[in-house]
Coordinates of C-alpha atoms in Angstrom, one line a residue:
Chain A
X244 CA 3.7 -46.5 38.4
X245 CA 4.5 -42.8 38.6
X246 CA 3.4 -41.1 35.4
X247 CA 4.8 -37.9 33.9
X248 CA 2.1 -35.3 34.3
X249 CA 1.9 -32.2 32.2
X250 CA 1.6 -28.9 34.1
X251 CA -1.9 -27.7 34.6
X252 CA -3.1 -24.6 32.8
X253 CA -6.3 -22.6 32.7
X254 CA -9.2 -24.5 31.2
X255 CA -10.0 -23.2 27.8
X256 CA -11.8 -26.2 26.4
X257 CA -14.9 -27.3 28.3
X258 CA -17.0 -30.5 28.2
X259 CA -14.6 -32.3 26.0
X260 CA -12.9 -35.5 27.2
X261 CA -11.5 -37.1 24.0
X262 CA -9.0 -35.8 21.4
X263 CA -11.1 -37.5 18.7
X264 CA -14.1 -35.5 19.8
X265 CA -12.3 -32.3 18.9
X266 CA -11.5 -33.7 15.5
X267 CA -15.1 -34.8 15.1
X268 CA -16.6 -31.5 16.2
X269 CA -14.5 -29.5 13.8
X270 CA -14.5 -31.9 10.8
X271 CA -18.2 -32.7 10.8
X272 CA -19.4 -29.6 9.0
X273 CA -16.8 -30.2 6.3
X274 CA -17.8 -33.8 5.8
X275 CA -21.6 -33.1 5.9
X276 CA -23.6 -31.9 2.9
X277 CA -24.2 -28.2 3.0
X278 CA -27.5 -27.5 4.8
X279 CA -30.2 -25.1 3.7
X280 CA -29.1 -22.4 6.1
X281 CA -25.6 -22.4 4.7
X282 CA -26.9 -22.4 1.1
X283 CA -29.2 -19.5 1.8
X284 CA -26.5 -17.4 3.5
X285 CA -24.0 -18.2 0.8
X286 CA -26.5 -17.4 -2.0
X287 CA -27.3 -14.0 -0.3
X288 CA -23.6 -13.2 -0.1
X289 CA -23.0 -14.2 -3.6
X290 CA -25.9 -12.0 -4.8
X291 CA -24.3 -9.0 -2.9
X292 CA -21.0 -9.9 -4.5
X293 CA -22.7 -9.6 -7.9
X294 CA -23.7 -6.1 -6.9
X295 CA -20.0 -5.4 -6.3
X296 CA -19.0 -6.9 -9.7
X297 CA -21.8 -4.9 -11.4
X298 CA -20.9 -1.6 -9.8
X299 CA -17.2 -2.0 -10.4
X300 CA -17.8 -3.0 -14.0
X301 CA -19.9 0.1 -14.4
X302 CA -17.1 2.3 -12.8
X303 CA -14.5 0.9 -15.1
X304 CA -16.7 1.0 -18.2
X305 CA -18.0 4.5 -17.7
X306 CA -15.2 6.0 -15.6
X307 CA -14.7 7.4 -12.1
X308 CA -17.2 10.1 -13.1
X309 CA -19.9 7.7 -12.0
X310 CA -18.8 8.4 -8.4
X311 CA -19.7 11.4 -6.3
X312 CA -16.2 12.8 -6.2
X313 CA -15.4 16.4 -7.1
X314 CA -12.2 18.5 -7.4
X315 CA -12.2 19.2 -3.7
X316 CA -13.1 15.8 -2.4
X317 CA -11.0 13.6 -4.6
X318 CA -10.8 10.7 -2.1
X319 CA -13.9 9.5 -0.3
X320 CA -15.7 6.2 -0.2
X321 CA -13.0 4.2 -2.0
X322 CA -10.2 5.1 0.4
X323 CA -12.6 4.9 3.4
X324 CA -13.5 1.4 2.4
X325 CA -9.8 0.6 1.8
X326 CA -8.7 1.7 5.2
X327 CA -11.8 0.1 6.8
X328 CA -11.1 -3.3 5.4
X329 CA -7.3 -3.1 6.0
X330 CA -8.2 -2.3 9.6
X331 CA -10.4 -5.3 9.9
X332 CA -7.6 -7.3 8.6
X333 CA -5.4 -6.5 11.6
X334 CA -7.0 -8.6 14.3
X335 CA -6.3 -12.0 12.8
X336 CA -2.5 -11.6 12.6
X337 CA -2.5 -9.9 16.0
X338 CA -4.2 -12.9 17.5
X339 CA -2.1 -15.5 15.7
X340 CA 1.2 -13.7 16.0
X341 CA 1.3 -11.3 18.9
X342 CA -0.7 -13.5 21.2
X343 CA 1.5 -16.5 20.3
X344 CA 4.6 -14.5 21.4
X345 CA 2.8 -13.6 24.6
X346 CA 1.9 -17.3 25.1
X347 CA -1.9 -16.6 25.4
X348 CA -3.5 -20.0 25.2
X349 CA -6.9 -18.5 24.5
X350 CA -5.8 -17.7 21.0
X351 CA -5.7 -21.4 20.1
X352 CA -9.4 -21.8 19.3
X353 CA -10.0 -18.5 17.6
X354 CA -6.8 -18.0 15.5
X355 CA -8.0 -19.9 12.5
X356 CA -11.2 -18.0 11.9
X357 CA -9.7 -14.7 12.6
X358 CA -6.8 -15.3 10.2
X359 CA -9.3 -16.2 7.6
X360 CA -11.1 -13.0 8.3
X361 CA -7.8 -11.1 7.9
X362 CA -7.1 -12.6 4.5
X363 CA -10.5 -12.0 3.1
X364 CA -10.6 -8.4 4.6
X365 CA -7.2 -7.7 3.0
X366 CA -8.5 -9.0 -0.4
X367 CA -11.5 -6.6 -0.1
X368 CA -9.1 -3.8 0.9
X369 CA -6.7 -4.5 -2.0
X370 CA -9.6 -4.1 -4.5
X371 CA -10.1 -0.4 -3.7
X372 CA -6.8 1.1 -4.8
X373 CA -7.1 -0.9 -8.0
X374 CA -10.7 0.1 -8.7
X375 CA -10.0 3.8 -7.9
X376 CA -7.2 3.9 -10.4
X377 CA -10.0 3.9 -13.0
X378 CA -7.8 1.9 -15.4
X379 CA -7.0 -1.2 -13.3
X380 CA -5.2 -2.9 -16.2
X381 CA -2.4 -0.4 -15.6
X382 CA -2.0 -1.7 -12.1
X383 CA 1.4 -3.1 -13.0
X384 CA 2.7 0.4 -13.1
X385 CA 2.7 0.3 -9.3
X386 CA 5.6 -2.1 -9.4
X387 CA 9.2 -1.2 -10.0
X388 CA 9.6 -3.2 -13.1
X389 CA 12.0 -2.5 -16.0
X390 CA 9.9 -1.0 -18.7
X391 CA 9.8 0.8 -22.1
X392 CA 7.9 3.8 -20.8
X393 CA 10.8 6.1 -20.8
X394 CA 12.0 4.2 -18.8
X395 CA 9.7 5.4 -16.1
X396 CA 10.1 4.3 -12.5
X397 CA 7.9 4.5 -9.4
X398 CA 8.4 7.2 -6.8
X399 CA 10.1 5.7 -3.7
X400 CA 9.3 8.8 -1.7
X401 CA 5.6 8.2 -1.9
X402 CA 3.7 6.5 0.9
X403 CA 1.3 5.2 -1.7
X404 CA 4.1 3.0 -3.0
X405 CA 5.1 2.0 0.5
X406 CA 1.5 0.8 0.8
X407 CA 1.8 -1.4 -2.2
X408 CA 4.8 -3.2 -0.6
X409 CA 3.2 -3.2 2.8
X410 CA -0.2 -4.6 1.8
X411 CA 1.2 -7.2 -0.6
X412 CA 3.8 -8.4 2.0
X413 CA 1.1 -8.5 4.6
X414 CA -1.3 -10.4 2.4
X415 CA 1.2 -13.0 1.3
X416 CA 2.8 -13.6 4.7
X417 CA -0.7 -13.9 6.4
X418 CA -1.7 -16.3 3.7
X419 CA 1.3 -18.5 4.3
X420 CA 0.9 -18.3 8.0
X421 CA -2.7 -19.4 7.7
X422 CA -1.9 -22.2 5.3
X423 CA 1.0 -23.5 7.4
X424 CA -1.3 -23.5 10.5
X425 CA -3.9 -25.6 8.6
X426 CA -1.4 -28.3 7.3
X427 CA -1.7 -30.6 10.4
X428 CA -5.5 -30.2 10.4
X429 CA -5.6 -31.1 6.7
X430 CA -3.7 -34.3 7.6
X431 CA -6.3 -35.1 10.3
X432 CA -9.2 -34.5 8.0
X433 CA -7.5 -36.5 5.2
X434 CA -7.2 -39.6 7.5
X435 CA -10.6 -39.2 9.0
X436 CA -12.3 -39.0 5.6
X437 CA -10.3 -42.0 4.5
X438 CA -11.5 -44.0 7.5
X439 CA -15.1 -43.1 6.6
X440 CA -14.6 -44.1 2.9
X441 CA -14.9 -40.5 1.6
X442 CA -12.4 -41.0 -1.3
X443 CA -12.6 -37.7 -3.1
X444 CA -12.6 -35.5 0.0
X445 CA -9.6 -37.5 1.4
X446 CA -7.7 -37.0 -1.9
X447 CA -8.3 -33.3 -1.9
X448 CA -7.1 -33.0 1.7
X449 CA -4.2 -35.3 1.0
X450 CA -3.1 -32.8 -1.7
X451 CA -3.5 -29.9 0.7
X452 CA -1.8 -31.7 3.6
X453 CA 1.4 -32.2 1.6
X454 CA 2.1 -35.5 3.2
X455 CA 1.7 -34.4 6.8
X456 CA 2.4 -37.3 9.2
X457 CA 2.7 -35.7 12.6
X458 CA 6.3 -36.7 13.1
X459 CA 7.8 -35.0 16.1
X460 CA 11.0 -34.3 14.2
X461 CA 8.8 -32.2 11.9
X462 CA 6.7 -30.8 14.8
X463 CA 9.9 -29.5 16.3
X464 CA 10.8 -27.6 13.1
X465 CA 7.2 -26.6 12.5
X466 CA 6.8 -25.0 15.9
X467 CA 10.0 -23.0 15.4
X468 CA 8.9 -21.9 11.9
X469 CA 5.5 -20.7 13.5
X470 CA 7.5 -18.8 16.0
X471 CA 9.7 -17.2 13.4
X472 CA 6.6 -16.2 11.4
X473 CA 5.0 -14.8 14.5
X474 CA 8.1 -12.8 15.3
X475 CA 8.1 -11.4 11.7
X476 CA 4.4 -10.8 11.5
X477 CA 4.2 -8.9 14.8
X478 CA 6.2 -5.8 13.5
X479 CA 4.6 -6.4 10.1
X480 CA 1.1 -5.9 11.5
X481 CA 2.2 -2.7 13.2
X482 CA 4.0 -1.5 10.1
X483 CA 1.1 -2.0 7.7
X484 CA -1.4 0.3 9.3
X485 CA 1.4 2.8 10.2
X486 CA 2.2 3.0 6.5
X487 CA -1.5 3.2 5.6
X488 CA -1.7 6.2 8.0
X489 CA 1.3 7.8 6.3
X490 CA -0.8 7.9 3.1
X491 CA -2.4 10.8 5.0
X492 CA 0.2 11.9 7.5
X493 CA 3.0 12.7 5.0
X494 CA 0.7 15.2 3.2
X495 CA 0.2 18.8 4.2
X496 CA -3.6 18.7 4.6
X497 CA -4.8 19.9 8.0
X498 CA -6.4 17.0 9.8
X499 CA -4.1 14.6 8.1
X500 CA -0.7 16.1 8.8
X501 CA -0.3 14.8 12.3
X502 CA 2.5 12.7 13.9
X503 CA 0.0 10.8 16.1
X504 CA -1.4 9.0 13.0
X505 CA 0.6 5.7 13.0
X506 CA -0.1 4.6 16.6
X507 CA -3.6 6.0 16.4
X508 CA -4.4 4.1 13.2
X509 CA -2.8 0.8 14.6
X510 CA -5.0 1.1 17.7
X511 CA -8.0 1.8 15.6
X512 CA -7.2 -1.1 13.3
X513 CA -7.0 -3.6 16.1
X514 CA -10.2 -2.1 17.6
X515 CA -12.1 -2.5 14.4
X516 CA -10.6 -5.9 13.8
X517 CA -11.7 -7.2 17.2
X518 CA -15.1 -5.7 16.6
X519 CA -15.5 -7.9 13.5
X520 CA -14.0 -10.8 15.4
X521 CA -16.8 -10.5 17.9
X522 CA -19.4 -10.4 15.2
X523 CA -18.1 -13.4 13.4
X524 CA -17.3 -15.6 16.4
X525 CA -20.6 -15.1 18.1
X526 CA -22.3 -16.3 14.9
X527 CA -19.8 -19.2 14.6
X528 CA -20.1 -20.5 18.1
X529 CA -23.9 -20.4 17.8
X530 CA -24.3 -22.0 14.3
X531 CA -21.6 -24.6 14.7
X532 CA -22.3 -25.2 18.4
X533 CA -18.7 -24.4 19.2
X534 CA -19.4 -23.1 22.7
X535 CA -17.0 -25.7 24.2
X536 CA -14.1 -24.2 22.2
X537 CA -15.0 -20.6 21.9
X538 CA -16.1 -20.2 25.5
X539 CA -17.5 -17.1 27.3
X540 CA -13.9 -16.7 28.7
X541 CA -12.7 -16.3 25.2
X542 CA -15.3 -13.7 24.4
X543 CA -14.5 -11.9 27.6
X544 CA -10.8 -11.7 26.7
X545 CA -11.8 -10.2 23.3
X546 CA -14.1 -7.7 25.0
X547 CA -11.2 -6.6 27.3
X548 CA -9.0 -5.9 24.2
X549 CA -11.9 -4.0 22.7
X550 CA -12.1 -1.7 25.8
X551 CA -8.4 -1.2 25.8
X552 CA -8.1 -0.3 22.1
X553 CA -11.4 1.6 22.1
X554 CA -10.1 3.8 24.9
X555 CA -6.9 4.3 23.0
X556 CA -8.9 5.4 20.0
X557 CA -10.9 7.8 22.2
X558 CA -7.6 9.2 23.7
X559 CA -6.4 9.7 20.1
X560 CA -9.5 11.7 19.2
X561 CA -9.1 14.0 22.2
X562 CA -5.3 14.4 21.7
X563 CA -6.0 15.5 18.1
X564 CA -8.3 18.2 19.3
X565 CA -5.9 19.3 22.0
X566 CA -3.0 19.5 19.6
X567 CA -5.1 21.4 17.1
X568 CA -5.8 24.0 19.7
X569 CA -2.2 23.9 21.2
X570 CA -0.5 24.1 17.8
X571 CA -1.8 27.6 17.3
X572 CA -2.4 26.9 13.6
X573 CA -5.7 28.4 12.5
X574 CA -6.1 25.9 9.7
X575 CA -5.7 23.0 12.1
X576 CA -8.1 24.5 14.6
X577 CA -10.7 25.2 12.0
X578 CA -10.6 21.7 10.5
X579 CA -11.2 20.1 13.9
X580 CA -14.0 22.4 14.9
X581 CA -15.5 21.9 11.4
X582 CA -15.2 18.1 11.9
X583 CA -17.4 18.1 15.1
X584 CA -19.7 21.0 14.4
X585 CA -19.5 21.6 10.6
X586 CA -21.8 20.1 7.9
X587 CA -20.5 16.6 8.6
X588 CA -21.1 16.8 12.4
X589 CA -23.4 13.8 12.3
X590 CA -20.7 11.6 10.9
X591 CA -18.3 12.8 13.6
X592 CA -20.8 12.0 16.4
X593 CA -21.7 8.6 15.0
X594 CA -18.0 7.8 15.0
X595 CA -17.4 9.2 18.5
X596 CA -20.4 7.6 20.2
X597 CA -19.9 4.2 18.5
X598 CA -16.1 4.0 19.1
X599 CA -15.6 5.8 22.4
X600 CA -18.8 5.6 24.4
X601 CA -20.4 2.2 23.4
X602 CA -17.4 -0.1 24.2
X603 CA -17.1 1.4 27.7
X604 CA -20.0 -0.7 28.8
X605 CA -17.7 -3.7 28.5
X606 CA -16.3 -2.6 31.9
X607 CA -19.2 -4.7 33.3
X608 CA -18.5 -8.4 33.5
X609 CA -22.1 -9.2 32.9
X610 CA -22.1 -7.4 29.6
X611 CA -18.8 -9.0 28.5
X612 CA -20.4 -12.4 29.0
X613 CA -23.8 -11.5 27.4
X614 CA -23.5 -12.5 23.8
X615 CA -26.6 -10.6 22.5
X616 CA -25.3 -7.3 23.9
X617 CA -21.8 -8.0 22.7
X618 CA -23.1 -8.7 19.3
X619 CA -24.9 -5.4 19.1
X620 CA -21.9 -3.5 20.4
X621 CA -19.7 -5.2 17.8
X622 CA -22.0 -4.0 15.0
X623 CA -21.8 -0.5 16.5
X624 CA -18.0 -0.7 16.5
X625 CA -18.0 -1.8 12.8
X626 CA -20.2 1.1 11.9
X627 CA -18.2 3.5 14.0
X628 CA -14.8 2.5 12.6
X629 CA -16.1 2.9 9.0
X630 CA -17.3 6.4 9.9
X631 CA -13.9 7.2 11.5
X632 CA -12.2 6.8 8.2
X633 CA -15.0 8.7 6.4
X634 CA -14.6 11.6 8.9
X635 CA -10.8 11.7 8.6
X636 CA -10.9 11.6 4.8
X637 CA -13.9 13.7 3.8
X638 CA -14.1 16.4 6.5
X639 CA -10.4 17.1 6.1
X640 CA -10.8 17.5 2.3
X641 CA -14.1 19.2 1.8
X642 CA -13.1 22.6 3.2
X643 CA -9.5 23.4 2.2
X644 CA -7.3 26.5 2.4
X645 CA -9.4 28.3 -0.2
X646 CA -13.1 29.0 0.7
X647 CA -13.9 29.3 -3.0
X648 CA -13.1 25.7 -3.5
X649 CA -15.1 24.4 -0.6
X650 CA -17.5 21.6 -1.6
X651 CA -19.7 18.9 -0.2
X652 CA -19.5 15.3 -1.0
X653 CA -22.4 12.9 -1.5
X654 CA -21.8 9.3 -2.6
X655 CA -23.4 8.1 -5.8
X656 CA -25.4 4.9 -6.0
X657 CA -22.3 3.3 -7.6
X658 CA -20.1 4.0 -4.6
X659 CA -22.8 2.8 -2.2
X660 CA -23.2 -0.4 -4.2
X661 CA -19.4 -1.0 -4.1
X662 CA -19.4 -0.5 -0.3
X663 CA -22.3 -2.9 0.2
X664 CA -20.9 -5.3 -2.4
X665 CA -17.5 -5.5 -0.7
X666 CA -19.4 -7.1 2.2
X667 CA -20.7 -9.6 -0.3
X668 CA -17.1 -10.3 -1.4
X669 CA -16.0 -10.8 2.2
X670 CA -18.8 -13.0 3.2
X671 CA -18.7 -15.1 0.0
X672 CA -15.1 -16.0 0.9
X673 CA -16.0 -16.4 4.6
X674 CA -18.9 -18.8 4.0
X675 CA -16.8 -20.9 1.7
X676 CA -14.1 -21.1 4.4
X677 CA -16.7 -21.9 7.1
X678 CA -18.0 -24.8 5.0
X679 CA -14.9 -26.3 3.5
X680 CA -12.0 -25.7 5.9
X681 CA -11.5 -26.4 9.6
X682 CA -12.8 -23.3 11.4
X683 CA -10.9 -24.1 14.6
X684 CA -7.3 -25.1 14.9
X685 CA -7.7 -28.7 16.0
X686 CA -4.1 -29.5 16.9
X687 CA -3.6 -26.4 19.0
X688 CA -6.9 -27.0 20.8
X689 CA -5.9 -30.6 21.6
X690 CA -2.9 -29.3 23.4
X691 CA -5.3 -27.5 25.8
X692 CA -7.1 -30.7 26.9
X693 CA -6.0 -31.5 30.4
X694 CA -7.2 -35.0 31.2
X695 CA -8.0 -36.9 28.1
X696 CA -10.0 -40.1 28.6
X697 CA -9.2 -43.4 27.0
X698 CA -11.0 -43.7 23.6
X699 CA -13.1 -46.7 22.8
X700 CA -11.1 -47.9 19.8
X701 CA -8.1 -48.6 22.0
X702 CA -10.0 -51.1 24.1
X703 CA -10.6 -53.3 21.1
X704 CA -7.0 -53.9 20.3
X705 CA -5.3 -53.9 23.6
X706 CA -5.9 -54.4 27.3
X707 CA -6.8 -51.2 29.1
X708 CA -4.1 -50.0 31.5
Chain B
X55 CA 12.0 -51.2 3.6
X56 CA 12.6 -51.0 7.3
X57 CA 10.8 -52.8 10.1
X58 CA 9.6 -50.6 13.0
X59 CA 8.5 -51.7 16.4
X60 CA 5.5 -49.6 17.2
X61 CA 4.0 -48.7 20.6
X62 CA 0.6 -47.1 20.3
X63 CA -0.6 -44.9 23.1
X64 CA -3.8 -42.9 23.8
X65 CA -2.3 -40.6 26.5
X66 CA 0.7 -38.3 25.6
X67 CA 2.1 -38.5 29.2
X68 CA 2.5 -42.3 28.8
X69 CA 4.7 -41.7 25.7
X70 CA 7.1 -39.7 27.8
X71 CA 7.3 -42.4 30.5
X72 CA 8.0 -45.1 27.9
X73 CA 10.6 -43.1 26.1
X74 CA 12.4 -42.3 29.3
X75 CA 12.4 -45.9 30.6
X76 CA 13.6 -47.3 27.2
X77 CA 16.5 -45.0 27.0
X78 CA 17.8 -46.6 30.3
X79 CA 18.2 -49.9 28.5
X80 CA 19.7 -48.2 25.4
X81 CA 16.7 -48.3 23.1
X82 CA 16.2 -45.0 21.3
X83 CA 13.1 -44.3 19.3
X84 CA 13.4 -43.2 15.7
X85 CA 10.4 -40.9 16.0
X86 CA 7.1 -40.3 17.7
X87 CA 4.0 -39.5 15.7
X88 CA 1.4 -37.4 17.4
X89 CA -1.6 -35.3 16.7
X90 CA 0.1 -32.3 18.3
X91 CA 3.6 -31.2 19.1
X92 CA 5.1 -32.7 22.3
X93 CA 7.9 -30.4 23.4
X94 CA 8.8 -32.5 26.5
X95 CA 9.9 -35.5 24.5
X96 CA 12.3 -33.7 22.2
X97 CA 15.4 -34.4 24.3
X98 CA 14.3 -38.0 24.5
X99 CA 14.4 -38.3 20.8
X100 CA 17.7 -36.4 20.5
X101 CA 16.0 -33.8 18.4
X102 CA 18.4 -30.9 18.0
X103 CA 17.2 -27.3 17.7
X104 CA 16.6 -26.7 14.1
X105 CA 18.9 -24.2 12.2
X106 CA 15.9 -22.6 10.5
X107 CA 16.3 -19.4 12.6
X108 CA 19.7 -19.0 10.9
X109 CA 18.3 -19.4 7.4
X110 CA 15.5 -17.0 8.4
X111 CA 18.2 -14.4 9.2
X112 CA 20.0 -15.0 6.0
X113 CA 16.8 -14.6 3.9
X114 CA 15.9 -11.5 5.8
X115 CA 19.4 -10.0 5.1
X116 CA 18.9 -10.9 1.5
X117 CA 15.6 -9.0 1.5
X118 CA 17.3 -5.9 3.1
X119 CA 20.0 -6.0 0.5
X120 CA 17.6 -6.4 -2.3
X121 CA 15.5 -3.4 -1.2
X122 CA 18.5 -1.1 -0.6
X123 CA 20.1 -2.1 -3.9
X124 CA 16.8 -1.7 -5.8
X125 CA 16.0 1.7 -4.5
X126 CA 19.5 3.0 -4.7
X127 CA 20.0 1.9 -8.3
X128 CA 16.6 3.0 -9.6
X129 CA 16.3 6.2 -7.6
X130 CA 19.9 7.2 -7.3
X131 CA 21.2 6.2 -10.7
X132 CA 18.6 5.3 -13.3
X133 CA 15.8 7.7 -12.5
X134 CA 16.7 10.4 -10.0
X135 CA 13.5 12.5 -9.5
X136 CA 13.6 16.1 -8.3
X137 CA 10.6 16.5 -6.1
X138 CA 10.6 20.0 -4.4
X139 CA 14.4 19.9 -4.4
X140 CA 14.6 17.1 -2.0
X141 CA 17.6 14.7 -2.1
X142 CA 17.4 11.9 -4.6
X143 CA 18.7 9.4 -2.2
X144 CA 16.5 9.9 0.8
X145 CA 17.7 7.3 3.4
X146 CA 14.7 7.6 5.7
X147 CA 12.3 6.9 2.8
X148 CA 14.1 3.6 2.3
X149 CA 12.9 2.3 5.6
X150 CA 9.3 1.2 4.9
X151 CA 10.1 -0.7 1.7
X152 CA 13.3 -2.2 3.1
X153 CA 11.5 -3.4 6.2
X154 CA 8.7 -4.9 4.1
X155 CA 11.0 -6.8 1.8
X156 CA 13.1 -8.0 4.7
X157 CA 9.9 -9.6 6.2
X158 CA 8.7 -10.9 2.8
X159 CA 12.0 -12.7 2.1
X160 CA 12.5 -14.0 5.6
X161 CA 8.9 -15.4 5.9
X162 CA 8.6 -17.0 2.5
X163 CA 12.2 -18.3 2.5
X164 CA 11.8 -19.9 5.9
X165 CA 8.6 -21.6 5.1
X166 CA 9.9 -22.9 1.8
X167 CA 13.1 -24.2 3.5
X168 CA 10.9 -25.9 6.1
X169 CA 8.9 -27.6 3.4
X170 CA 12.0 -28.7 1.6
X171 CA 13.9 -30.1 4.7
X172 CA 10.8 -31.8 5.9
X173 CA 10.3 -33.1 2.3
X174 CA 6.6 -32.0 2.1
X175 CA 5.1 -31.1 -1.2
X176 CA 1.6 -30.8 -2.6
X177 CA 0.3 -34.3 -3.3
X178 CA 3.0 -36.2 -1.3
X179 CA 1.6 -39.4 0.0
X180 CA 1.9 -39.6 3.8
X181 CA 3.5 -42.7 5.3
X182 CA 1.4 -43.4 8.3
X183 CA 2.3 -45.8 11.2
X184 CA -1.4 -45.7 12.2
X185 CA -4.3 -44.0 10.5
X186 CA -5.3 -42.3 13.7
X187 CA -1.9 -40.7 14.5
X188 CA -3.2 -37.4 13.2
X189 CA -6.3 -37.8 15.3
X190 CA -5.9 -39.2 18.8
X191 CA -3.2 -41.9 18.7
X192 CA 0.5 -41.4 19.8
X193 CA 2.9 -43.8 18.1
X194 CA 6.5 -44.5 19.2
X195 CA 8.4 -45.9 16.3
X196 CA 11.6 -47.8 16.9
X197 CA 13.9 -48.9 14.1
X198 CA 14.4 -52.6 14.8
X199 CA 17.8 -52.7 13.1
X200 CA 19.1 -50.0 15.4
X201 CA 18.0 -51.7 18.6
X202 CA 20.6 -53.3 20.9
X203 CA 20.5 -57.1 20.5
X204 CA 17.9 -58.8 22.6
X205 CA 16.2 -55.6 23.8
X206 CA 13.0 -56.1 21.9
X207 CA 11.2 -58.0 24.6
X208 CA 12.2 -55.4 27.2
X209 CA 11.1 -52.5 25.0
X210 CA 7.8 -54.2 24.4
X211 CA 7.3 -54.8 28.2
X212 CA 8.3 -51.2 29.0
X213 CA 5.8 -49.7 26.5
X214 CA 3.0 -52.0 27.7
X215 CA 3.7 -51.1 31.3
X216 CA 3.8 -47.4 30.5
X217 CA 0.3 -47.6 29.0
X218 CA 0.6 -48.6 25.4
X219 CA -2.7 -50.2 24.3
X220 CA -0.9 -52.2 21.7
X221 CA 2.7 -53.0 20.6
X222 CA 3.1 -54.1 17.1
X223 CA 5.3 -54.1 14.0
X224 CA 5.1 -52.4 10.7
X225 CA 7.3 -52.5 7.5
X226 CA 7.7 -49.1 5.9

């Protein structure tokens, strides 16, 4: 008899014939006991996290004086780290929201891990404004709450306050988007664990799945809610880094006071986020043997986005220079010449070579499909994008309008430990995620399977058709 | 308690065929349980487009209103701040926070409404027709009370012909 046949799309899942195999491949690491490799990696991250906790405790105990800041350079590592981590946190929502709206099927197997990356990166980012207040217990003063301090209210003109709203909205919406995406998978794991007699695990996932049953009446609503969230998250992701850039752009400091900042920062954020996506996914597909789900085609698509955004960032660097010259403002001209040829020239050229030159080799298809080289480039991108923020912040501040107040900035061991420790915070969360939650969106990957084969268990109960 | 006639399939396309054939003899399925969404069968189940987009708009509007009211009252009435002689009710400065609160309200409101209308909550016990329906089995569930008289044998035959590996019953 004539069957209804679903339209054929590009093959994004390879060497997989059964739906249950997808469930099996993704759920196995969750059901298995943690292996030595995971324990070692987790222990190392946790140790580095303790460095973070120690350095932050010392900062709060002793005061911001433990940092290398001075009157001229009042913002340095803390805000650099903040912008760096927020930037990393942009790729996940871009993949899950923007690529969903553009109907890019390749997002299906990488959205889960990148959303997780987003959430943990935003947690890291959120730490820094709180730490650099020096008195984090007064963090509530950020919020427009009725109070007995006068009553004193927040300054709605300040981009720093806009940032509070932007980052907290972004974090909570990303978290909900991530959780909602996992609900069906929690249901799958719950039932799979139950079949295998894993009672405790099944109960935990039953709690998380909220009674998910895969009803198509629910699926219909679920899909629409995902679409609504994607439509909301798309402008949100652009707004967050635009607002972060306004922290600088609404000031009068040469080097910061530029109208190009919002789009330039957004491009940079997506660029750095995708750099980190490459780093993490290459490790994931290798360790979990997910090569059938995160194929070379996926990695190639990511590399293409890296070329595009990297070139945009390069264009922004050059536009800044051109406008500094074209503006006729001597302050503006000086700050940009000082950036590239002043005492921090090395930071500028690390930034420029890592962000503009290195990604250009992705124009070659062979490089895009070579995971060792891609991994190395992705590390360069991570380093380069950290230096971008350092360059923007420190080189603009250290030589201001008054030569008598010029100063140099050198980080203290406390700041260096907080930076290193923030990676511990990130990877502690990430390793927990990689062990205990489904790292690939199972139900969305199942929709990409073209010709499923009849599973064995159906032969036992009924006649094969 | 209701009794459901269940057709269990391993291929999603077979579900489509069975549903379409059964509608010809007046048998409408109550629901289809599947490991992933099947857009093509929605009209066969008479699933109407959800009104969650309307609620999303309402929540968003509520967010906009909250932000504008909050800033105007605090900044315009309670605590007008003179910063460099700039106006105390700066409309352009409203934009970022207003936008963020609009998104915040719309996103969380929509998700909460979704969970409520689908009656999902943490710890709710899932009622499953088959314990593999979240893995690799597609189940057509037909409410036996709502079937036209004498259509059960035909429905069973259609589902078997379409590719069901088993047709069974379950009380839920």
